[in-house]
PDB file of C-alpha atoms in Angstrom:
ATOM      1  CA  THR A 112      -4.487  18.676-114.668  1.00  0.00           C
ATOM      2  CA  ALA A 113      -6.907  15.746-114.747  1.00  0.00           C
ATOM      3  CA  ALA A 114      -9.880  18.024-114.013  1.00  0.00           C
ATOM      4  CA  ARG A 115      -8.939  20.313-116.923  1.00  0.00           C
ATOM      5  CA  ARG A 116      -8.651  17.344-119.334  1.00  0.00           C
ATOM      6  CA  CYS A 117     -12.079  16.150-118.202  1.00  0.00           C
ATOM      7  CA  ILE A 118     -13.652  19.580-118.842  1.00  0.00           C
ATOM      8  CA  THR A 119     -11.988  19.794-122.260  1.00  0.00           C
ATOM      9  CA  ARG A 120     -13.267  16.360-123.270  1.00  0.00           C
ATOM     10  CA  GLN A 121     -16.792  17.093-122.071  1.00  0.00           C
ATOM     11  CA  ASN A 122     -16.956  20.404-123.958  1.00  0.00           C
ATOM     12  CA  ALA A 123     -15.223  19.189-127.127  1.00  0.00           C
ATOM     13  CA  GLY A 124     -18.552  18.347-128.785  1.00  0.00           C
ATOM     14  CA  MET A 125     -20.418  21.439-127.561  1.00  0.00           C
ATOM     15  CA  ARG A 126     -22.557  23.047-130.233  1.00  0.00           C
ATOM     16  CA  ILE A 127     -25.590  25.276-129.947  1.00  0.00           C
ATOM     17  CA  ASP A 128     -27.927  25.145-132.922  1.00  0.00           C
ATOM     18  CA  ILE A 129     -30.201  27.880-134.226  1.00  0.00           C
ATOM     19  CA  PRO A 130     -33.856  26.954-133.685  1.00  0.00           C
ATOM     20  CA  GLU A 131     -36.307  26.296-136.498  1.00  0.00           C
ATOM     21  CA  GLN A 132     -38.851  28.691-134.892  1.00  0.00           C
ATOM     22  CA  LYS A 133     -37.390  32.151-135.475  1.00  0.00           C
ATOM     23  CA  LYS A 134     -38.268  35.353-137.307  1.00  0.00           C
ATOM     24  CA  LEU A 135     -36.022  36.968-139.939  1.00  0.00           C
ATOM     25  CA  VAL A 136     -35.707  40.663-139.055  1.00  0.00           C
ATOM     26  CA  HIS A 137     -32.680  42.000-140.921  1.00  0.00           C
ATOM     27  CA  GLU A 138     -30.178  41.254-143.686  1.00  0.00           C
ATOM     28  CA  MET A 139     -26.959  43.050-144.517  1.00  0.00           C
ATOM     29  CA  THR A 140     -23.675  42.485-146.318  1.00  0.00           C
ATOM     30  CA  ILE A 141     -20.249  43.248-144.871  1.00  0.00           C
ATOM     31  CA  PRO A 142     -17.116  43.216-147.024  1.00  0.00           C
ATOM     32  CA  MET A 143     -14.466  41.150-145.258  1.00  0.00           C
ATOM     33  CA  ARG A 144     -11.325  43.206-144.701  1.00  0.00           C
ATOM     34  CA  TRP A 145      -7.750  41.971-145.032  1.00  0.00           C
ATOM     35  CA  GLY A 146      -7.222  42.825-141.362  1.00  0.00           C
ATOM     36  CA  ASP A 147     -10.115  40.526-140.341  1.00  0.00           C
ATOM     37  CA  MET A 148      -7.860  37.518-141.000  1.00  0.00           C
ATOM     38  CA  ASP A 149      -5.481  35.989-138.512  1.00  0.00           C
ATOM     39  CA  ALA A 150      -2.119  34.261-138.978  1.00  0.00           C
ATOM     40  CA  MET A 151      -3.938  31.097-140.107  1.00  0.00           C
ATOM     41  CA  GLY A 152      -5.280  32.909-143.192  1.00  0.00           C
ATOM     42  CA  HIS A 153      -8.969  32.845-142.252  1.00  0.00           C
ATOM     43  CA  MET A 154     -11.270  35.252-140.447  1.00  0.00           C
ATOM     44  CA  ASN A 155     -10.257  35.516-136.812  1.00  0.00           C
ATOM     45  CA  ASN A 156     -12.795  33.992-134.401  1.00  0.00           C
ATOM     46  CA  THR A 157     -13.279  37.301-132.571  1.00  0.00           C
ATOM     47  CA  VAL A 158     -14.333  39.035-135.790  1.00  0.00           C
ATOM     48  CA  TYR A 159     -17.426  36.831-136.143  1.00  0.00           C
ATOM     49  CA  PHE A 160     -18.692  38.322-132.867  1.00  0.00           C
ATOM     50  CA  ARG A 161     -17.923  41.841-134.131  1.00  0.00           C
ATOM     51  CA  TYR A 162     -19.943  41.123-137.303  1.00  0.00           C
ATOM     52  CA  MET A 163     -22.864  39.872-135.184  1.00  0.00           C
ATOM     53  CA  GLU A 164     -22.641  43.079-133.128  1.00  0.00           C
ATOM     54  CA  ILE A 165     -22.669  45.212-136.285  1.00  0.00           C
ATOM     55  CA  ALA A 166     -25.741  43.354-137.589  1.00  0.00           C
ATOM     56  CA  ARG A 167     -27.565  43.704-134.247  1.00  0.00           C
ATOM     57  CA  LEU A 168     -26.844  47.454-134.033  1.00  0.00           C
ATOM     58  CA  GLU A 169     -27.802  48.047-137.687  1.00  0.00           C
ATOM     59  CA  TRP A 170     -31.141  46.314-137.039  1.00  0.00           C
ATOM     60  CA  LEU A 171     -31.765  48.306-133.838  1.00  0.00           C
ATOM     61  CA  MET A 172     -30.990  51.566-135.649  1.00  0.00           C
ATOM     62  CA  ALA A 173     -33.262  50.587-138.573  1.00  0.00           C
ATOM     63  CA  ILE A 174     -36.233  49.944-136.261  1.00  0.00           C
ATOM     64  CA  GLY A 175     -35.706  53.092-134.192  1.00  0.00           C
ATOM     65  CA  CYS A 176     -34.389  51.418-131.028  1.00  0.00           C
ATOM     66  CA  PRO A 177     -30.776  52.589-130.843  1.00  0.00           C
ATOM     67  CA  PRO A 178     -28.999  52.072-127.513  1.00  0.00           C
ATOM     68  CA  ASP A 179     -28.931  55.181-125.347  1.00  0.00           C
ATOM     69  CA  PRO A 180     -26.269  54.993-122.598  1.00  0.00           C
ATOM     70  CA  ARG A 181     -28.169  57.681-120.662  1.00  0.00           C
ATOM     71  CA  GLY A 182     -31.472  55.863-121.053  1.00  0.00           C
ATOM     72  CA  GLU A 183     -32.268  52.311-122.088  1.00  0.00           C
ATOM     73  CA  GLY A 184     -31.253  49.683-124.597  1.00  0.00           C
ATOM     74  CA  LEU A 185     -29.981  46.147-125.116  1.00  0.00           C
ATOM     75  CA  VAL A 186     -27.143  44.358-123.393  1.00  0.00           C
ATOM     76  CA  ILE A 187     -25.932  40.885-124.236  1.00  0.00           C
ATOM     77  CA  ALA A 188     -26.255  38.283-121.474  1.00  0.00           C
ATOM     78  CA  ASN A 189     -24.446  35.519-123.378  1.00  0.00           C
ATOM     79  CA  ALA A 190     -23.184  34.822-126.887  1.00  0.00           C
ATOM     80  CA  PHE A 191     -21.943  31.902-128.969  1.00  0.00           C
ATOM     81  CA  CYS A 192     -20.792  31.149-132.497  1.00  0.00           C
ATOM     82  CA  ASN A 193     -20.372  27.910-134.431  1.00  0.00           C
ATOM     83  CA  PHE A 194     -17.627  28.161-137.050  1.00  0.00           C
ATOM     84  CA  ILE A 195     -18.367  25.895-140.003  1.00  0.00           C
ATOM     85  CA  PRO A 196     -16.396  26.458-143.283  1.00  0.00           C
ATOM     86  CA  GLN A 197     -13.759  29.141-142.902  1.00  0.00           C
ATOM     87  CA  LEU A 198     -14.255  32.625-144.286  1.00  0.00           C
ATOM     88  CA  GLU A 199     -11.227  33.870-146.201  1.00  0.00           C
ATOM     89  CA  TYR A 200     -10.363  37.181-147.833  1.00  0.00           C
ATOM     90  CA  PRO A 201     -11.644  38.444-150.239  1.00  0.00           C
ATOM     91  CA  THR A 202     -15.351  37.875-149.768  1.00  0.00           C
ATOM     92  CA  GLN A 203     -18.631  39.615-149.064  1.00  0.00           C
ATOM     93  CA  VAL A 204     -20.389  38.206-145.997  1.00  0.00           C
ATOM     94  CA  LEU A 205     -24.195  38.096-145.954  1.00  0.00           C
ATOM     95  CA  LEU A 206     -25.552  38.275-142.414  1.00  0.00           C
ATOM     96  CA  ARG A 207     -29.138  37.262-141.708  1.00  0.00           C
ATOM     97  CA  SER A 208     -30.490  38.260-138.299  1.00  0.00           C
ATOM     98  CA  TYR A 209     -33.347  36.464-136.571  1.00  0.00           C
ATOM     99  CA  VAL A 210     -35.176  36.771-133.244  1.00  0.00           C
ATOM    100  CA  SER A 211     -37.146  34.354-131.093  1.00  0.00           C
ATOM    101  CA  THR A 212     -38.490  33.583-127.635  1.00  0.00           C
ATOM    102  CA  PRO A 213     -39.382  37.009-126.288  1.00  0.00           C
ATOM    103  CA  GLY A 214     -39.763  37.220-122.516  1.00  0.00           C
ATOM    104  CA  ARG A 215     -40.586  40.116-120.216  1.00  0.00           C
ATOM    105  CA  SER A 216     -37.266  41.878-120.758  1.00  0.00           C
ATOM    106  CA  SER A 217     -35.270  39.599-123.049  1.00  0.00           C
ATOM    107  CA  PHE A 218     -35.270  37.717-126.331  1.00  0.00           C
ATOM    108  CA  ASP A 219     -32.875  35.548-128.291  1.00  0.00           C
ATOM    109  CA  THR A 220     -31.030  36.824-131.356  1.00  0.00           C
ATOM    110  CA  TRP A 221     -29.523  34.602-134.042  1.00  0.00           C
ATOM    111  CA  VAL A 222     -27.235  35.350-136.962  1.00  0.00           C
ATOM    112  CA  THR A 223     -26.138  33.261-139.928  1.00  0.00           C
ATOM    113  CA  MET A 224     -23.163  34.201-142.098  1.00  0.00           C
ATOM    114  CA  GLU A 225     -22.571  33.083-145.658  1.00  0.00           C
ATOM    115  CA  ARG A 226     -20.518  34.208-148.627  1.00  0.00           C
ATOM    116  CA  THR A 227     -22.577  36.159-151.156  1.00  0.00           C
ATOM    117  CA  SER A 228     -20.813  34.078-153.826  1.00  0.00           C
ATOM    118  CA  GLU A 229     -22.153  30.867-152.230  1.00  0.00           C
ATOM    119  CA  PRO A 230     -25.732  31.634-151.165  1.00  0.00           C
ATOM    120  CA  ASP A 231     -27.322  29.314-148.631  1.00  0.00           C
ATOM    121  CA  VAL A 232     -23.989  27.786-147.571  1.00  0.00           C
ATOM    122  CA  ILE A 233     -23.788  28.830-143.934  1.00  0.00           C
ATOM    123  CA  CYS A 234     -20.202  29.506-142.854  1.00  0.00           C
ATOM    124  CA  ALA A 235     -21.028  30.507-139.284  1.00  0.00           C
ATOM    125  CA  ALA A 236     -24.094  30.614-137.079  1.00  0.00           C
ATOM    126  CA  GLY A 237     -24.326  32.299-133.728  1.00  0.00           C
ATOM    127  CA  GLY A 238     -26.607  33.911-131.264  1.00  0.00           C
ATOM    128  CA  ALA A 239     -27.034  35.872-128.100  1.00  0.00           C
ATOM    129  CA  THR A 240     -29.575  36.499-125.393  1.00  0.00           C
ATOM    130  CA  ALA A 241     -30.411  40.201-125.432  1.00  0.00           C
ATOM    131  CA  VAL A 242     -31.814  41.944-122.352  1.00  0.00           C
ATOM    132  CA  TRP A 243     -33.495  45.367-122.390  1.00  0.00           C
ATOM    133  CA  VAL A 244     -32.116  47.468-119.543  1.00  0.00           C
ATOM    134  CA  ASP A 245     -32.313  50.837-117.871  1.00  0.00           C
ATOM    135  CA  PHE A 246     -28.626  51.785-118.129  1.00  0.00           C
ATOM    136  CA  ARG A 247     -28.659  54.276-115.260  1.00  0.00           C
ATOM    137  CA  ALA A 248     -30.410  51.906-112.843  1.00  0.00           C
ATOM    138  CA  GLN A 249     -28.429  48.911-114.187  1.00  0.00           C
ATOM    139  CA  LYS A 250     -31.608  46.820-114.126  1.00  0.00           C
ATOM    140  CA  SER A 251     -33.647  44.956-116.678  1.00  0.00           C
ATOM    141  CA  MET A 252     -36.955  46.439-117.693  1.00  0.00           C
ATOM    142  CA  PRO A 253     -39.857  45.308-119.904  1.00  0.00           C
ATOM    143  CA  LEU A 254     -39.239  45.311-123.642  1.00  0.00           C
ATOM    144  CA  PRO A 255     -40.673  48.423-125.311  1.00  0.00           C
ATOM    145  CA  GLU A 256     -44.002  47.610-126.973  1.00  0.00           C
ATOM    146  CA  ARG A 257     -42.752  48.656-130.440  1.00  0.00           C
ATOM    147  CA  LEU A 258     -39.844  46.222-130.111  1.00  0.00           C
ATOM    148  CA  ARG A 259     -42.033  43.410-128.746  1.00  0.00           C
ATOM    149  CA  GLN A 260     -44.393  43.764-131.717  1.00  0.00           C
ATOM    150  CA  LEU A 261     -41.500  43.328-134.150  1.00  0.00           C
ATOM    151  CA  ILE A 262     -40.174  40.260-132.309  1.00  0.00           C
ATOM    152  CA  GLU A 263     -43.441  38.355-131.865  1.00  0.00           C
TER     153      GLU A 263
END
């Protein structure tokens, strides 16, 4: 339809960039698996989001803030990823995790991905808004002080 073509054209140039003002909080390496590729021979777009999730959870575990489904933890309010050069098997992917803009109950997370064989060449960059919630009440709540201190 005409409306759909208009939306596609307007969004064709959409890109969200990682801010300059951010704090590095975690680094890890993930070996890309053969099954992470799609029929086009590069890492499937959905896998980038899985890698960002792995990095976020590894960081939360490392700082003593693991999610507790019977208590509290982080949920993702939105997420994005910019795919730059393709990642192809075999490779080791270095993920760098950053945080910024803490609010009462939320903060922004950012992740860059690069091949360990090509340091400082970013292959993908993404982010998410993370919200601290009381899982039972299904409501946001203030960030724990220990977490806030690490973010600020």
